[in-house]
Tab-separated table of C-alpha atoms in Angstrom:
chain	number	residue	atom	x	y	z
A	1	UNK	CA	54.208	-33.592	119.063
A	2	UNK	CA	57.176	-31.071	119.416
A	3	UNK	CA	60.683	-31.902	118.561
A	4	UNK	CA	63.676	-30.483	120.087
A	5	UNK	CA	66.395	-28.721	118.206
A	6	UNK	CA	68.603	-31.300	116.316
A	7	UNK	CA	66.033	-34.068	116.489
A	8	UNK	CA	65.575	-35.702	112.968
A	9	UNK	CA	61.657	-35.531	111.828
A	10	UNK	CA	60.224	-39.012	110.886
A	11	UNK	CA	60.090	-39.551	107.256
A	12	UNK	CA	57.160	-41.417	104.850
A	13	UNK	CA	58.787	-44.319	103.717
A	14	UNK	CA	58.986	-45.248	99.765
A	15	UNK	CA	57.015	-48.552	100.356
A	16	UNK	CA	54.337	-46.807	102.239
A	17	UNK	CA	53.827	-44.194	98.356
A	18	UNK	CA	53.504	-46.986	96.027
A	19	UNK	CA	51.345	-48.748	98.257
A	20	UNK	CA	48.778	-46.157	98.444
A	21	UNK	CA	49.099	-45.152	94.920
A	22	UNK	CA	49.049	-48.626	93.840
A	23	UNK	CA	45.957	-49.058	95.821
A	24	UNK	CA	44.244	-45.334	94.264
A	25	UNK	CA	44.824	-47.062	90.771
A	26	UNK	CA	43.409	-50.837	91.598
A	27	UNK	CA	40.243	-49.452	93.532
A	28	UNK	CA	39.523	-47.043	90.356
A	29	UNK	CA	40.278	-49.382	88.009
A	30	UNK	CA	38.272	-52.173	89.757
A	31	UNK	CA	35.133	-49.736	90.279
A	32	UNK	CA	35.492	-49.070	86.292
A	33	UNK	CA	35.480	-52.408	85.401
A	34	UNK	CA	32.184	-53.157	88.165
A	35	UNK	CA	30.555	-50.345	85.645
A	36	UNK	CA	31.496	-51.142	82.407
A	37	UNK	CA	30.516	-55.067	82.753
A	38	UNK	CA	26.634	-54.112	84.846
A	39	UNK	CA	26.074	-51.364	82.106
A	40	UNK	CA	26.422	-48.331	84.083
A	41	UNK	CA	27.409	-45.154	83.587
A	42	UNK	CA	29.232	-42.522	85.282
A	43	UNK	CA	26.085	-40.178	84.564
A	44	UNK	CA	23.791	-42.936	86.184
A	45	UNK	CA	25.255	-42.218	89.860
A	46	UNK	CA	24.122	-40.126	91.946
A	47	UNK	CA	26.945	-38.549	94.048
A	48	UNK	CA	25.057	-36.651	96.255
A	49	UNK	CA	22.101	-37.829	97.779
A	50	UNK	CA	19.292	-40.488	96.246
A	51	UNK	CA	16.347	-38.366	94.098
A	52	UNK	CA	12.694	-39.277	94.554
A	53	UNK	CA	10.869	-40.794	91.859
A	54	UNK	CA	9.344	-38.449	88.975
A	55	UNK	CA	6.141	-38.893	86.728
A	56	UNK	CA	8.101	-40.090	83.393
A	57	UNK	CA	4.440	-39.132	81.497
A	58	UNK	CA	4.358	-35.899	79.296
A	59	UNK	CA	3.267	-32.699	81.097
A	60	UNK	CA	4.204	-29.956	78.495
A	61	UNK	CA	4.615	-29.758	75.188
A	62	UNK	CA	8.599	-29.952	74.890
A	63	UNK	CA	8.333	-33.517	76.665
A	64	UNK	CA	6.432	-34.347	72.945
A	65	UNK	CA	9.292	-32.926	70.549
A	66	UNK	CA	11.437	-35.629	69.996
A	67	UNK	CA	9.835	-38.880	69.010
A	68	UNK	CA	11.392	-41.595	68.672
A	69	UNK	CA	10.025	-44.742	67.010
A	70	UNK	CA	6.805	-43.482	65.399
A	71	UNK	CA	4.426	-45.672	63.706
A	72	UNK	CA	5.301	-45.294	60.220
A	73	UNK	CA	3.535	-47.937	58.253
A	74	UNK	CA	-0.479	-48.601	58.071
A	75	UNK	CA	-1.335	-50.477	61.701
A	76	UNK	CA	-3.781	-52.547	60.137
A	77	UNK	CA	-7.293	-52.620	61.478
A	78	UNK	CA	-10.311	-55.137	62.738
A	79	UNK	CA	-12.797	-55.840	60.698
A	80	UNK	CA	-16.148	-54.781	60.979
A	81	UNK	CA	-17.735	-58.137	60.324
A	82	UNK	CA	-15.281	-59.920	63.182
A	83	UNK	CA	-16.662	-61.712	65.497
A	84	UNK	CA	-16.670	-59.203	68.058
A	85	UNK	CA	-17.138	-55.874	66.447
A	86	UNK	CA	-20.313	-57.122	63.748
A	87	UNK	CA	-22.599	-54.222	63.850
A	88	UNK	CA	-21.489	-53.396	67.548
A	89	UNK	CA	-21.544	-49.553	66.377
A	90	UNK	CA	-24.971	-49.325	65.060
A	91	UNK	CA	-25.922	-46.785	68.381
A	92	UNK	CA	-22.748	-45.175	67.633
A	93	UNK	CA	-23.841	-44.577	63.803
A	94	UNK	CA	-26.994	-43.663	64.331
A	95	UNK	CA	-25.803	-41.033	66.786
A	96	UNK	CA	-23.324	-39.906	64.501
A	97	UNK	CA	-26.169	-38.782	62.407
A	98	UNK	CA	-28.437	-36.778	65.037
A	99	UNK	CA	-24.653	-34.983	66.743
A	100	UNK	CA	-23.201	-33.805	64.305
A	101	UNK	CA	-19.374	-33.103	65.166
A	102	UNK	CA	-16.473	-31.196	63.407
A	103	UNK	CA	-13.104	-31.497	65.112
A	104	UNK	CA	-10.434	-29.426	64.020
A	105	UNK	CA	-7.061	-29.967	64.829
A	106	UNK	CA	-4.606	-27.319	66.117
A	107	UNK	CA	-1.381	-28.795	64.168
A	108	UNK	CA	2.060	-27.104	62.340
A	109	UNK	CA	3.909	-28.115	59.295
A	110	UNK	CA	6.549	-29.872	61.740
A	111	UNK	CA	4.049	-32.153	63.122
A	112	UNK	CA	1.688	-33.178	60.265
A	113	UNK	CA	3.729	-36.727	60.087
A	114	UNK	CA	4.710	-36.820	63.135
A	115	UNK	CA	1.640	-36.411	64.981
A	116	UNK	CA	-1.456	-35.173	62.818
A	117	UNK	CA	-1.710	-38.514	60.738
A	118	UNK	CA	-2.125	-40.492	63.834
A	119	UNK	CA	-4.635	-38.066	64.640
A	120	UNK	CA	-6.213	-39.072	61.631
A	121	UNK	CA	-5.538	-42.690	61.552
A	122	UNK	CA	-7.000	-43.407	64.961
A	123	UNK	CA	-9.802	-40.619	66.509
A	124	UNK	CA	-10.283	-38.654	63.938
A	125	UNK	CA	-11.901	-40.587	61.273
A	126	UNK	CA	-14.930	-40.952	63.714
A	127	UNK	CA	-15.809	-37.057	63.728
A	128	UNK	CA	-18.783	-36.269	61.090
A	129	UNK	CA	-15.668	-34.163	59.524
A	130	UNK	CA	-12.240	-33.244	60.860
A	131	UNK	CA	-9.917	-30.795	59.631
A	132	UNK	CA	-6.023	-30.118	60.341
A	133	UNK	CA	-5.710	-26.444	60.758
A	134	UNK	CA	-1.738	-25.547	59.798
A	135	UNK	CA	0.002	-22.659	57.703
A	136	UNK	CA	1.133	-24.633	55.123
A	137	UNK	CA	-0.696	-27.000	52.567
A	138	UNK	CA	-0.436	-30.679	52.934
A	139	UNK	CA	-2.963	-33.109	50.720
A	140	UNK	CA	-1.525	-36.529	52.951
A	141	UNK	CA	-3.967	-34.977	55.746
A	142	UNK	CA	-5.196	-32.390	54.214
A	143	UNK	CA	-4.490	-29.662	56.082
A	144	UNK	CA	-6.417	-25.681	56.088
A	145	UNK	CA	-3.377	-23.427	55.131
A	146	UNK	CA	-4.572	-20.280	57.636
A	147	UNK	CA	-2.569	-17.296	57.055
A	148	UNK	CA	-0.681	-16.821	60.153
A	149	UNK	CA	2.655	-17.735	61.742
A	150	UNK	CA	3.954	-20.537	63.508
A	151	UNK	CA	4.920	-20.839	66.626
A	152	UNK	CA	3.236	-20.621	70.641
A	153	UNK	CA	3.177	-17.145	70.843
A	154	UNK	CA	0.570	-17.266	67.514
A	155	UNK	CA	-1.730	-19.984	68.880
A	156	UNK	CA	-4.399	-17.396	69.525
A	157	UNK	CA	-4.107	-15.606	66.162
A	158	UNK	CA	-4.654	-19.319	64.537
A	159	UNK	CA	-7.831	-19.720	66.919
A	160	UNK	CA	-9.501	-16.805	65.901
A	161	UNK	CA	-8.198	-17.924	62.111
A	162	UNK	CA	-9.476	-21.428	62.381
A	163	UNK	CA	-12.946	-20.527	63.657
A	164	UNK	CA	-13.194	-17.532	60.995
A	165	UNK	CA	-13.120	-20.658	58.511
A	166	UNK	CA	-15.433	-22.946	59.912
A	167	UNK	CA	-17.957	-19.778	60.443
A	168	UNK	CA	-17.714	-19.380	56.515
A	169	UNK	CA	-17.188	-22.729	55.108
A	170	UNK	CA	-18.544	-25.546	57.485
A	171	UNK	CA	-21.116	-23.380	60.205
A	172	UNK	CA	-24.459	-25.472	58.521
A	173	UNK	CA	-22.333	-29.012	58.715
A	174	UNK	CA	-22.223	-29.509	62.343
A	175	UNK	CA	-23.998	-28.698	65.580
A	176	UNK	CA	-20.730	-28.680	67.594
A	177	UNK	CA	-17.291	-27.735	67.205
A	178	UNK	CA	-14.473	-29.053	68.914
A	179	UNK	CA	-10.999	-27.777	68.986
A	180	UNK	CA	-7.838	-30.404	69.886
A	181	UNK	CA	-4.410	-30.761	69.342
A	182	UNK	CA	-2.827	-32.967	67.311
A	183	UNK	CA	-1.574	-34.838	70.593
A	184	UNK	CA	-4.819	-35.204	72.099
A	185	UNK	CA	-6.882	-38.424	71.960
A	186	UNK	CA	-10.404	-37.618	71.987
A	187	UNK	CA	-13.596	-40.586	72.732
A	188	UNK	CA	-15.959	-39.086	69.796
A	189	UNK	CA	-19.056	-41.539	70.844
A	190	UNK	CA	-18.796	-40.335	74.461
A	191	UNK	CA	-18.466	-36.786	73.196
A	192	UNK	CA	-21.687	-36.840	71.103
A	193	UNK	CA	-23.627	-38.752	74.081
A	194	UNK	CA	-22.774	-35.773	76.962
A	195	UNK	CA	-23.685	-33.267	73.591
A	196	UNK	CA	-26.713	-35.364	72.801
A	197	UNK	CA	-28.352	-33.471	76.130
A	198	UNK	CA	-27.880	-30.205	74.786
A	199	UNK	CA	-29.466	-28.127	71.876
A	200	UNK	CA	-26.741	-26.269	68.996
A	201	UNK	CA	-28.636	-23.102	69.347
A	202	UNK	CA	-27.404	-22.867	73.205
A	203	UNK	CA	-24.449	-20.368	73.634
A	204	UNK	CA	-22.690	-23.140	75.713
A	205	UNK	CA	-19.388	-24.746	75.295
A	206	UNK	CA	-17.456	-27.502	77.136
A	207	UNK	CA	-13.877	-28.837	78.894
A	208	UNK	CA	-11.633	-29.277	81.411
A	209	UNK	CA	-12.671	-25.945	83.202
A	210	UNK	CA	-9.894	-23.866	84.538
A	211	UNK	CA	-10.888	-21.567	87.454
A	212	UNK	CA	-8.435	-18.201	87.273
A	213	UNK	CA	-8.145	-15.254	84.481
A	214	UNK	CA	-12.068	-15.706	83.973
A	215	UNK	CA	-14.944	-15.446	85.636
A	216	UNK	CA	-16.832	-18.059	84.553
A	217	UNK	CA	-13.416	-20.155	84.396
A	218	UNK	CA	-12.079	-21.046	80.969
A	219	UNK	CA	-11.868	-24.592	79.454
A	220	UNK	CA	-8.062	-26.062	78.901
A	221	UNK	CA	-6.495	-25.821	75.193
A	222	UNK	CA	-5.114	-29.470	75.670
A	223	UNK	CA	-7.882	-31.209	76.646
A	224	UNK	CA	-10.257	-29.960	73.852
A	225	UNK	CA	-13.183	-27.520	73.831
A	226	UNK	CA	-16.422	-27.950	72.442
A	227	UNK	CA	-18.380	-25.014	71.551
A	228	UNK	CA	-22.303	-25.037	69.910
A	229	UNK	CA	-23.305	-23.802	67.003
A	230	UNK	CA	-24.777	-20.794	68.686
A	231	UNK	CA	-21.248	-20.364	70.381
A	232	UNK	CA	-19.400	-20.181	67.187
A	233	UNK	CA	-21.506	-17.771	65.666
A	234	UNK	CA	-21.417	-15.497	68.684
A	235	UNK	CA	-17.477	-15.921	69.272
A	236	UNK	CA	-17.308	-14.720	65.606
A	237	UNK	CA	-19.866	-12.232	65.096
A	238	UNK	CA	-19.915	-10.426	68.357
A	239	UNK	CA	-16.454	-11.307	70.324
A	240	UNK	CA	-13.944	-10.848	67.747
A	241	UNK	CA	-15.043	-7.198	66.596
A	242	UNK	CA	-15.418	-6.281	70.286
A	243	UNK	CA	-11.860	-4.482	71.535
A	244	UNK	CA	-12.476	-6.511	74.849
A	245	UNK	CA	-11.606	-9.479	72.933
A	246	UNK	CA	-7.872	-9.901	72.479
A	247	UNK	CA	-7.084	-8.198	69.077
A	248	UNK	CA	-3.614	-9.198	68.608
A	249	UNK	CA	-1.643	-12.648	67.908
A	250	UNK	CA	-0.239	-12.588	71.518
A	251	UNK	CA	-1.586	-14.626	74.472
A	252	UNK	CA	-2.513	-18.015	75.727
A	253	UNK	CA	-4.794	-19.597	73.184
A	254	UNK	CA	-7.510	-21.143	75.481
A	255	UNK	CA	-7.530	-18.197	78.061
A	256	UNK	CA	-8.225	-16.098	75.481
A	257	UNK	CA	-11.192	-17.486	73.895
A	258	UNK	CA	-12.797	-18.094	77.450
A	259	UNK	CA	-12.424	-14.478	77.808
A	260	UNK	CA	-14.212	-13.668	74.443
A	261	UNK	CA	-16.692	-16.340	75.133
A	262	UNK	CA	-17.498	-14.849	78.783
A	263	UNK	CA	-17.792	-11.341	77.276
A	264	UNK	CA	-20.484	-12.425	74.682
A	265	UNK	CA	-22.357	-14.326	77.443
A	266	UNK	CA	-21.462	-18.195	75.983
A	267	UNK	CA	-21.828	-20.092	79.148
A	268	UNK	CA	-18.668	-22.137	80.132
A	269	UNK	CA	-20.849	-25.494	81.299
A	270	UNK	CA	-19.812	-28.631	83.588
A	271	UNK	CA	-19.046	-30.992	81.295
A	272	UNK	CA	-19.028	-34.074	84.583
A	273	UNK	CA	-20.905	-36.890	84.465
A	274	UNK	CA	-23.868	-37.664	86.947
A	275	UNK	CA	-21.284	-38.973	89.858
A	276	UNK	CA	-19.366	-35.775	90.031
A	277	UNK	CA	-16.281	-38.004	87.665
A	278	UNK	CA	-14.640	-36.239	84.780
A	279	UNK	CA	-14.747	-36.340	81.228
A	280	UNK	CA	-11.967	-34.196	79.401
A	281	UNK	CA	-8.467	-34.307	80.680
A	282	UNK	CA	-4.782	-32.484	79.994
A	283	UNK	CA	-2.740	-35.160	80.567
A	284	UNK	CA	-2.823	-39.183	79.822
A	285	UNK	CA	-4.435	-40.739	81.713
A	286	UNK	CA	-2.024	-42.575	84.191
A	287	UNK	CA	-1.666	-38.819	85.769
A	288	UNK	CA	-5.285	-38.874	86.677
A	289	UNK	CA	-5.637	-42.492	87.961
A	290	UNK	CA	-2.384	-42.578	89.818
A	291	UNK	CA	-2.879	-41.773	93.268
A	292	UNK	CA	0.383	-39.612	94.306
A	293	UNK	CA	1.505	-39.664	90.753
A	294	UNK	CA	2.195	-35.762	91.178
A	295	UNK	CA	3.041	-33.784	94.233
A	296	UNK	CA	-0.608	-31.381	95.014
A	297	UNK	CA	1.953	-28.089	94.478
A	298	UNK	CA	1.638	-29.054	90.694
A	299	UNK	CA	-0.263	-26.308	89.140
A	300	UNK	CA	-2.741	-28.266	87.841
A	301	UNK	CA	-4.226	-28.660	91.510
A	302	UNK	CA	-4.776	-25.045	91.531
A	303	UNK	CA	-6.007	-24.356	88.310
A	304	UNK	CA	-8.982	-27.393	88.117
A	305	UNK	CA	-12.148	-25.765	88.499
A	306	UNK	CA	-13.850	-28.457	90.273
A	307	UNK	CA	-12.427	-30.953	93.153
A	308	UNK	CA	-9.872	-32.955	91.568
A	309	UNK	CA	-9.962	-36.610	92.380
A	310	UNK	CA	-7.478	-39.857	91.970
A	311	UNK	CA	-7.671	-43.791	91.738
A	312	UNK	CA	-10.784	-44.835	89.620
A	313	UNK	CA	-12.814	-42.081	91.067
A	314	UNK	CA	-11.008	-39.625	88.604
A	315	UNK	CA	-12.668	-40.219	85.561
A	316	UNK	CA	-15.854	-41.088	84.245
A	317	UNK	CA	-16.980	-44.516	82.240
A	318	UNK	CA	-17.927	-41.895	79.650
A	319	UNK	CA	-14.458	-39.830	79.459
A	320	UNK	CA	-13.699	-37.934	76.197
A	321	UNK	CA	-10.333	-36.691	75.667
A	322	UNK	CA	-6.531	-36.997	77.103
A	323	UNK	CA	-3.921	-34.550	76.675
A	324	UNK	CA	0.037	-35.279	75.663
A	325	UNK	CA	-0.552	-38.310	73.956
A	326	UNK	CA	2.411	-39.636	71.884
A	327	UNK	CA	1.329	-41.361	68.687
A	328	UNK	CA	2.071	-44.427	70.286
A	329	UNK	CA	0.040	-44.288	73.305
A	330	UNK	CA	-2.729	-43.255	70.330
A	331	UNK	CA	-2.693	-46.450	68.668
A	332	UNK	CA	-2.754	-48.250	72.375
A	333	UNK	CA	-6.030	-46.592	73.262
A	334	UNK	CA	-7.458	-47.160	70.460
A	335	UNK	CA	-6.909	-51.079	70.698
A	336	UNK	CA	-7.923	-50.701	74.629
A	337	UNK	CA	-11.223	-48.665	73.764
A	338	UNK	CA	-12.436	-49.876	70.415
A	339	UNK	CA	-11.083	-53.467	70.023
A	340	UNK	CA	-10.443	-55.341	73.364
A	341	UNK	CA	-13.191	-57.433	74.695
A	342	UNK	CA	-13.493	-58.861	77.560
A	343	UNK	CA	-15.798	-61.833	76.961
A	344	UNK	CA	-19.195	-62.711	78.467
A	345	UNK	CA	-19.387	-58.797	79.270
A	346	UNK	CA	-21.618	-56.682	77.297
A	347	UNK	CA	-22.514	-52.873	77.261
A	348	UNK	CA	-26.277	-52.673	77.175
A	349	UNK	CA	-27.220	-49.327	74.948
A	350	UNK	CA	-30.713	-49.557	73.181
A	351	UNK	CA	-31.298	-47.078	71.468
A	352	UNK	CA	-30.065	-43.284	71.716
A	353	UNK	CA	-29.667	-41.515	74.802
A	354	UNK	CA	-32.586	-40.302	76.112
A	355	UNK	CA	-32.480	-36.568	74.821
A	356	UNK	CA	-32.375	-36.192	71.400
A	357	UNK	CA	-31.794	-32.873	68.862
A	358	UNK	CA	-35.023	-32.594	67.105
A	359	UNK	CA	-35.850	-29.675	64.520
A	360	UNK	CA	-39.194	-28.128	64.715
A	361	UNK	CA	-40.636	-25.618	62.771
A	362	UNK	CA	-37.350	-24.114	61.372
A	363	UNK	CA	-35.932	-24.197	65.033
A	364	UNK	CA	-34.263	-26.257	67.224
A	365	UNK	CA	-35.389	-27.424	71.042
A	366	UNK	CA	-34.144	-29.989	73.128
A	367	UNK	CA	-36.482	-32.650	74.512
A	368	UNK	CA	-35.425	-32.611	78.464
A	369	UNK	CA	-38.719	-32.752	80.813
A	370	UNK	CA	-36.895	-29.612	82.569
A	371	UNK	CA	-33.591	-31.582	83.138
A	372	UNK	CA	-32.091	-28.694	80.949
A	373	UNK	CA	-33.537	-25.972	83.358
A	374	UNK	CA	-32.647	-27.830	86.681
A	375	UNK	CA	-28.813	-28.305	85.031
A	376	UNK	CA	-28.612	-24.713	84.607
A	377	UNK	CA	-29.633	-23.908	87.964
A	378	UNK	CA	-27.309	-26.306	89.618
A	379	UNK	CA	-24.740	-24.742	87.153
A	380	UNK	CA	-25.266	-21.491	88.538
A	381	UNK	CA	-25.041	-22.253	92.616
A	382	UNK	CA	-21.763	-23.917	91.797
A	383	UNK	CA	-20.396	-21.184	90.014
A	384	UNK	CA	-22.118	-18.783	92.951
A	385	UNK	CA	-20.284	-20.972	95.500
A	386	UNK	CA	-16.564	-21.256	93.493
A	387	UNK	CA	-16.498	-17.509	93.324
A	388	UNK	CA	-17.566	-17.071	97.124
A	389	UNK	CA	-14.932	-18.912	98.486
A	390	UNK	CA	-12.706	-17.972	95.806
């Protein structure tokens, strides 16, 4: 609109100011009020545009560091001569006594109470012996004082510490070795029936196999590795002199070894069950049986050795270990696994599984009818075809 010269320009009117300011004030004083008394926050809004849903489970270690509301008190336990548990280990026992098992538990002086005694109050009383590898002494777990630093970038110097150890102090107590961290939960009975297959004096160790950096693939630090007797002695006797083993502190812990191992010849074996389901897993499991839990550009999806399935399908009846477990979730499994019963349903086990360890003549052999020699061979075409279309 143009005015001619002279013509008096239309003014806002008072009334028409206090009306809009008085309106500004009620509508953000009203809003304020609509939050304060439905328990909203500010922070709780999103301004922009809605954000879709995100796994709330652990997927690194940071997610782990600040615990809140640990278990601080004995749990209590079940009795063995309840009604449901009276001599329902007796398999278990016995096959405690032909696999023998030493766990050792990648831990640090910051989490020996928050995480390492729930290690030991749950899992970890069920390996033949289990010991809390750390830099400083602690009798409440115990723990091995190793003399190294603390800290990610000296997990591989503690590795190569740890195993030292167990080479000089423990190598004639156990037939296999596992390494875990103190937040993984690890099955032991369903560890010693996949190991029950396999003799000590194989070079051979066991995971969740990782495909890149090595060869052979590598098995993941989270989820636990098992090596043999044979393995240990190798990875300390032949790996760690050789300069093509890492000779420094520096690197990723599990990458590392699998390197060493590869370069000794310790084969990096499919620890699956019969149906193709897996058995050791880095994270808990509601990441593996959650179908669309994670998008498929998550890196484990390119990492996983083998095809990576979800729903049910993921993981086998016999599954050993879980990765990023808070202590709570611990003490959850371990009523879900070892005390919940459903009843009228029974597991059927007579007896051991059908391979056993048996010593002979000063050496040891595994009793397979050639199911050893047709695993190896099945082994090798699906490492033949991984690296062909890799």
């Amino acid at each position: 609109m143009v005015f001619q010269s002279g013509m008096v320009r239309p003014t806002v009117g008072r009334t028409f100011v206090l009306t809009l300011a008085a309106g500004i004030v009620f509508g953000f004083t009203f809003a304020y009020l609509l939050l304060v008394t439905t328990n909203y926050s500010l922070v709780d809004i999103n301004w922009v545009a809605p954000r879709l849903a995100q796994p709330y489970d652990p997927h690194h270690h940071s997610d782990l560091e600040n615990l809140e509301n640990i278990p601080m008190g004995s749990m209590g336990e079940h009795g063995h001569d309840e009604e449901f548990h009276k001599d329902e280990d007796l398999v278990a026992r016995e096959m405690a006594q032909k696999v023998r098992v030493l766990c050792w538990i990648m831990t640090n002086p910051k989490n020996h109470d928050k995480k390492a005694r729930h290690v030991k109050a749950t899992w970890g009383r069920r390996c033949n012996i289990v010991l809390y590898m750390s830099s400083t002494n602690d009798t409440s777990l115990p723990t091995v004082a190793l003399p190294v630093k603390e800290g990610r970038d000296f997990l591989w110097a503690k590795t190569k510490e740890a195993f030292k150890y167990i080479y000089k102090h423990y190598l004639d107590q156990a037939d296999f070795f596992m390494k875990a961290d103190d937040d993984t939960y690890v099955v032991v009975e369903n560890l010693r029936y996949m190991l029950s297959e396999y003799s000590p004096m194989s070079p051979i160790y066991f995971g969740c196999r990782f495909k890149p950096f090595v060869k052979q693939g590598y098995m993941s630090g989270g989820a636990g590795y098992v090596l043999s007797k044979a393995a240990v002695m190798m990875f300390v006797e032949d790996a760690l002199p050789n300069k093509g083993c890492r000779q420094d502190h520096g690197g990723s812990e599990d990458v590392e070894i699998g390197k060493c191992l590869d370069l000794v010849g310790v084969k990096a074996m499919d620890s699956r069950d019969s149906l193709g389901r897996g058995r050791f897993f880095p994270f808990v499991p509601e990441h593996h049986l959650i179908p669309g839990h994670v998008n498929k550009d998550f890196w484990y999806y390119k990492y996983i050795f083998y095809e990576s399935r979800e729903g049910l399908d993921c993981c086998s009846d016999s599954a050993i270990s879980f990765h990023y477990v808070s202590p709570n979730l611990m003490y959850v499994l371990d009523y879900l696994i070892y005390h919940l019963r459903p009843y009228g349903i029974s597991h059927n086990v007579h007896g051991l599984a059908p391979t056993l360890i048996e010593s002979s003549g000063g050496s040891e052999k595994v009793i397979t009818g050639g199911s050893e020699k047709v695993m190896e061979e099945e082994e090798e075409e699906k490492l033949a075809d991984t690296n062909t279309k890799s």
